[in-house]
C-alpha positions in Angstrom: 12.1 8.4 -12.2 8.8 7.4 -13.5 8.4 3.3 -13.6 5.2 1.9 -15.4 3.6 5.6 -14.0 4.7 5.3 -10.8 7.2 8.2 -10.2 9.9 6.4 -7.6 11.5 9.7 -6.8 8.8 11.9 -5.2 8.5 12.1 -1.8 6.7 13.8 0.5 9.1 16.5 0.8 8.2 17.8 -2.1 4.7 18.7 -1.1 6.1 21.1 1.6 8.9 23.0 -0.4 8.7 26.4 -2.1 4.6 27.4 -2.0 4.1 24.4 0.7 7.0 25.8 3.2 3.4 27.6 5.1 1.2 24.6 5.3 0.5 22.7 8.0 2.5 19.1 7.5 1.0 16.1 7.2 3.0 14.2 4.3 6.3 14.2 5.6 6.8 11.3 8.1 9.7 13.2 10.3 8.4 13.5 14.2 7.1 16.9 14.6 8.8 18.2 17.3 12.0 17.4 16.8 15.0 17.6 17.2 14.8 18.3 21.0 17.0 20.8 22.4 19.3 18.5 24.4 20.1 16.8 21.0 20.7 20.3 19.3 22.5 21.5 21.8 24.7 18.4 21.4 25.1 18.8 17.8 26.1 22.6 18.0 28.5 21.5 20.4 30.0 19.4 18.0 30.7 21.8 15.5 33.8 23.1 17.5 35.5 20.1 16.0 34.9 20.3 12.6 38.5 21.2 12.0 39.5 17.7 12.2 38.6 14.5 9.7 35.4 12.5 10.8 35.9 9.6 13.6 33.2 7.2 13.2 34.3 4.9 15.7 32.7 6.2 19.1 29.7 6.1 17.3 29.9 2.7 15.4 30.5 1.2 18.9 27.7 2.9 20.5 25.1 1.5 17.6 26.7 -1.7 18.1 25.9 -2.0 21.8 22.6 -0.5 21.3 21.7 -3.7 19.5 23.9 -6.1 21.0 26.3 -6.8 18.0 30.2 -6.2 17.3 31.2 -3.4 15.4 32.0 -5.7 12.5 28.0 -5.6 11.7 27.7 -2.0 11.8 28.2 0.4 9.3 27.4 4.1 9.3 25.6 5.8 6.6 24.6 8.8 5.4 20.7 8.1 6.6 18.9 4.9 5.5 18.7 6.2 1.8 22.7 6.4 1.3 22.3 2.5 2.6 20.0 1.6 -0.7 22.4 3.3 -3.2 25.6 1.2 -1.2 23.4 -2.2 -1.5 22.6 -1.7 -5.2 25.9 -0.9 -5.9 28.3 -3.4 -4.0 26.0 -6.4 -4.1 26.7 -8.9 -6.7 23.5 -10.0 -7.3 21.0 -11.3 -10.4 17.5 -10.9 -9.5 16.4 -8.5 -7.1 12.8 -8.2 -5.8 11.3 -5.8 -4.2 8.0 -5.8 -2.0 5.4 -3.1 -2.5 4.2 -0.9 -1.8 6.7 0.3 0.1 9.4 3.4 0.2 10.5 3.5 -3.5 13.9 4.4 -3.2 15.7 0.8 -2.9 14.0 0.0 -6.2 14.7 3.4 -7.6 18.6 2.7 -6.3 18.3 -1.1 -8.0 17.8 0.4 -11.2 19.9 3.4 -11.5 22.5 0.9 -10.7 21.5 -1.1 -13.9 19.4 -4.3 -12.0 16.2 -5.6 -13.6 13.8 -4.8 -10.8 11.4 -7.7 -9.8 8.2 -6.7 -7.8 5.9 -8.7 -5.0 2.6 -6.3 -5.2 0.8 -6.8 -1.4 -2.7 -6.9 -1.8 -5.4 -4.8 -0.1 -7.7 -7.2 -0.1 -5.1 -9.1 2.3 -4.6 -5.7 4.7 -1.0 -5.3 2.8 0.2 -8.4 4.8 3.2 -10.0 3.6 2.8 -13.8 2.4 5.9 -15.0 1.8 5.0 -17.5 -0.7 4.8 -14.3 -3.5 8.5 -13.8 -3.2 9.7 -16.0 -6.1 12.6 -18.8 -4.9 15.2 -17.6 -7.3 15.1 -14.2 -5.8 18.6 -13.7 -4.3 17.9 -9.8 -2.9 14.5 -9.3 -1.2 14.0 -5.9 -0.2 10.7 -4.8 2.7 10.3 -2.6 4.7 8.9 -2.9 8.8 6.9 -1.1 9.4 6.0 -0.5 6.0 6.2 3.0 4.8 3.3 3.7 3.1 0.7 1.1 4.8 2.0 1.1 8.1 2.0 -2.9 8.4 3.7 -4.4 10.7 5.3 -8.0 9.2 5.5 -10.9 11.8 9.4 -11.0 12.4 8.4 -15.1 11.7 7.1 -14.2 8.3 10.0 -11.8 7.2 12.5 -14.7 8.1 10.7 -17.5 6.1 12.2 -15.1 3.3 15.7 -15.7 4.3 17.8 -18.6 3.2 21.4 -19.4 1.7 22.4 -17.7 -1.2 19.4 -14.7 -0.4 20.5 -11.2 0.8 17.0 -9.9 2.8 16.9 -6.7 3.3 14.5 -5.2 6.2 14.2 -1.8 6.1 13.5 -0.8 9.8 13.5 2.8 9.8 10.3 3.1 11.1 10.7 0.3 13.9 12.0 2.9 16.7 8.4 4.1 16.6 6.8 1.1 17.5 6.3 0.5 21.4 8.6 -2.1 22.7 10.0 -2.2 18.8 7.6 -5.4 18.6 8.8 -7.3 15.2 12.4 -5.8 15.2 15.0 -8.1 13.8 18.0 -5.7 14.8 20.4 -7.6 16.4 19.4 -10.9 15.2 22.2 -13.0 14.1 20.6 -16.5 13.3 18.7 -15.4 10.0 21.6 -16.3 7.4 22.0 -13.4 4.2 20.1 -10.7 6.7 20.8 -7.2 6.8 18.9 -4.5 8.4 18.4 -0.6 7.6 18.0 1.7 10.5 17.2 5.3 10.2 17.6 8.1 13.0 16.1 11.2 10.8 12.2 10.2 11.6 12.3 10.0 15.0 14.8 12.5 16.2 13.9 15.1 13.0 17.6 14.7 11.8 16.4 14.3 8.2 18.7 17.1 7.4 21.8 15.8 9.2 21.4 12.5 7.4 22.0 9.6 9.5 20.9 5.8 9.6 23.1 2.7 9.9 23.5 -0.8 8.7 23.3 -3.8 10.6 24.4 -7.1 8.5 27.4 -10.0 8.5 31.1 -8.7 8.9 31.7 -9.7 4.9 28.5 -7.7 4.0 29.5 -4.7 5.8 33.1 -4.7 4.5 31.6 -5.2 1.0 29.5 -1.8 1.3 32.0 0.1 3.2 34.3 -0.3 0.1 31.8 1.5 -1.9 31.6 4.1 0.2 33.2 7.6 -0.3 35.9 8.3 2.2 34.5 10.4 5.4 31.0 9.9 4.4 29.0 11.0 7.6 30.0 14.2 9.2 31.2 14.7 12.5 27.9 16.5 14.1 25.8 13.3 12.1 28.3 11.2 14.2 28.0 13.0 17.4 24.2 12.7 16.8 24.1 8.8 16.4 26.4 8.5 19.4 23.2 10.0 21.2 20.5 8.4 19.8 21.0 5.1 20.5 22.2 6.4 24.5 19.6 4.8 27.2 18.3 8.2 27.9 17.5 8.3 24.0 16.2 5.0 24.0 13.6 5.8 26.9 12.9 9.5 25.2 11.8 7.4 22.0 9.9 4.7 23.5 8.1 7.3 25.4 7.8 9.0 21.9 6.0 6.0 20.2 3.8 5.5 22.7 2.2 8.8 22.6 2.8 8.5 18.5 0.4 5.4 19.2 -2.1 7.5 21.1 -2.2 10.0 18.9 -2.7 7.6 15.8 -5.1 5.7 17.5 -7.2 9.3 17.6 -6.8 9.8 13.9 -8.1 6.8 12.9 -11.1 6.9 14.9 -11.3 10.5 13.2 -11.1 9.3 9.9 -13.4 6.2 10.5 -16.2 8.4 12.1 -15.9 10.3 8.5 -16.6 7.2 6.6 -12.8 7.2 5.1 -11.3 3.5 4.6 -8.0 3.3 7.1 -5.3 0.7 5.7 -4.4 -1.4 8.8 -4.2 -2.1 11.3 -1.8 0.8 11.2 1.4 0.8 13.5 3.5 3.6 11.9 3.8 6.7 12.5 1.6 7.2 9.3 -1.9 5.6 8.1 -2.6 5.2 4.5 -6.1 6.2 3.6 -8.8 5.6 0.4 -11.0 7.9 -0.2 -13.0 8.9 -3.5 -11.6 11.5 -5.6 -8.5 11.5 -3.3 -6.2 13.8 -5.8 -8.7 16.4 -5.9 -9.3 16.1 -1.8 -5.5 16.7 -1.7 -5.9 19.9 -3.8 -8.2 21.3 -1.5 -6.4 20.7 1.7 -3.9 22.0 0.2 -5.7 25.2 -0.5 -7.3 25.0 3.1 -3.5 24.8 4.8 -2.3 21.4 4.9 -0.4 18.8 2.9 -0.8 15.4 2.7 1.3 12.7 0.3 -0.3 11.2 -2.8 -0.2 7.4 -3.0 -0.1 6.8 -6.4 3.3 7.4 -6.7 3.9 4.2 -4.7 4.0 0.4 -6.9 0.5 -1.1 -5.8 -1.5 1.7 -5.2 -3.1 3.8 -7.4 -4.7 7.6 -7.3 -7.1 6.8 -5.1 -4.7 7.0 -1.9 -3.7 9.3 0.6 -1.0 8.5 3.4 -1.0 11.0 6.3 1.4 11.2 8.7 0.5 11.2 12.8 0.7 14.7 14.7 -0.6 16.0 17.8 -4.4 15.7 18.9 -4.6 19.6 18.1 -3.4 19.0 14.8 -5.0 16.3 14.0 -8.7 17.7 15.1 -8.1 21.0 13.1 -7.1 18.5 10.0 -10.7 16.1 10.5 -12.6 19.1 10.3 -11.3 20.5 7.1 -11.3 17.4 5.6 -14.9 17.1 6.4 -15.6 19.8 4.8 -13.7 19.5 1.6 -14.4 16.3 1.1 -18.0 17.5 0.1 -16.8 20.5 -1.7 -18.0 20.4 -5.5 
């Protein structure tokens, strides 16, 4: 879907598929070593009940004490992306804004449902921060994401929720946020901001992206509104059994342990990239850092040809060819990455 030259449906996916299935990953944002074997081993045991129709409900009232909420504000989805398509689709509403750059597919989901798109382009000039002033007043669907997929930002929970007010659906796309230590900025669970409703994703962190689970936290109305326009049964029992176990205490410590070392190791790459004269977006607190670097498409080329893939940035509303975003791995990883990026970086 290509929108004033910005394609909203790649992803970075698509750089390690067919001839990119060998190459070391760096563009997709799923935690490398993932899923852990407890988690598959629970999800294999699962399958000896796929005889029988999907019961969401252990698992909606697990997510709903994870965050403190009654199962009236949850609703299970087919990973944070089915959650996009169901808000587009239910929601009555007349002008829709989106704040980029961010993840394209809500405004990709927006349009294919027929909205006129509105967009709030973050500056770099301002380190990508969100002012909410930008968002026009008669917006009544703001859509961000926290931490912001590609730039990494973290948004002050205070200046997401100047956006909200009466009549406003504001969407916060958190499916980053269980990579952040402590989850600083989360507004899961919150039930004072009026028209809020939250995305939550367990592919990234847990390297489910193929089982396809997130969820929805938002007012009881909301959730009934989207749960009408779902399909009947539409997450599968092992996605279920898998939710049921990711938001479980000793999952909650396994991830928090997780982001930390994420931190660590992010910390690492940027003082990697920095020491080679490339400009970091930040400060970064994703598991991902956007990058600017001269001739950046042709630098992606040649890591490509040297074993590693990295995601373009131009496909993203507010950035242009000049943009990388690479996604956080291991010290190893990352050192054997900074040194062929040294050297193609000077390549002719």
């Amino acid at each position: 879907m290509p929108t004033d030259g910005h394609d909203l449906r790649h992803h970075g996916d698509a750089e390690v598929r067919d001839d990119g299935a060998d190459l070391v990953d760096l563009a997709v944002n799923v935690r490398a070593d993932t899923p852990p074997s407890w988690l598959r081993a629970l999800v294999a045991d699962s399958l000896t009940g796929l005889a029988a129709y999907p019961d969401g409900r252990a698992a909606r009232a697990a997510v709903a004490a994870r965050h403190g909420l009654p199962v009236e504000r949850v609703l299970l989805t087919a990973g944070a992306a089915e959650a996009f398509v169901l808000l587009a689709r239910a929601l009555k509403v007349r002008q829709p804004v989106v704040v980029h750059p961010q993840f394209t597919e809500p405004e990709a989901a927006l349009r294919d449902a027929g909205h006129s798109v509105g967009r709030v382009l973050l500056r770099e000039a301002d380190g990508f921060r969100l002012d909410p002033s930008l968002v026009p007043s008669d917006a009544d669907l703001v859509v961000i994401g926290n931490p912001t997929n590609p730039t990494s930002v973290l948004h002050p929970a205070a200046s997401i929720t100047e956006l909200a007010r009466p009549g406003r659906v504001l969407v916060v796309d958190e499916a980053f946020m269980d990579a952040v230590p402590g989850e600083r900025e989360a507004l899961a669970g919150r039930t004072d901001v009026p028209g809020l409703v939250v995305l939550r994703s367990l592919t990234k962190t847990w390297g489910l992206a193929g089982l396809r689970i997130g969820y929805v936290l938002a007012e009881p109305d909301v959730v009934r509104e989207l749960e009408r326009a779902q399909p009947l049964w539409p997450v599968s029992t092992p996605a279920l059994a898998a939710a049921e176990a990711c938001v479980s205490a000793r999952a909650l410590e396994e991830a928090e342990e997780g982001a930390r070392r994420a931190a660590a190791d992010r910390a690492h790459l940027v003082a990697g990239l920095r020491e080679l004269g490339v400009h970091v977006a930040g400060p970064a607190e994703g598991p991902f850092v956007l990058v600017r670097l001269a001739g950046a498409n042709a630098v992606r080329r040649r890591l490509r040809e040297a074993g590693y893939a990295v995601r373009r940035g131009d496909t993203f509303p507010g950035l242009d060819e000049g943009w990388l975003r690479l996604a956080v791995r291991d010290r190893e990883t990352v050192d054997g990455f900074l040194g062929v990026l040294e050297k193609v970086r000077g390549a002719p």
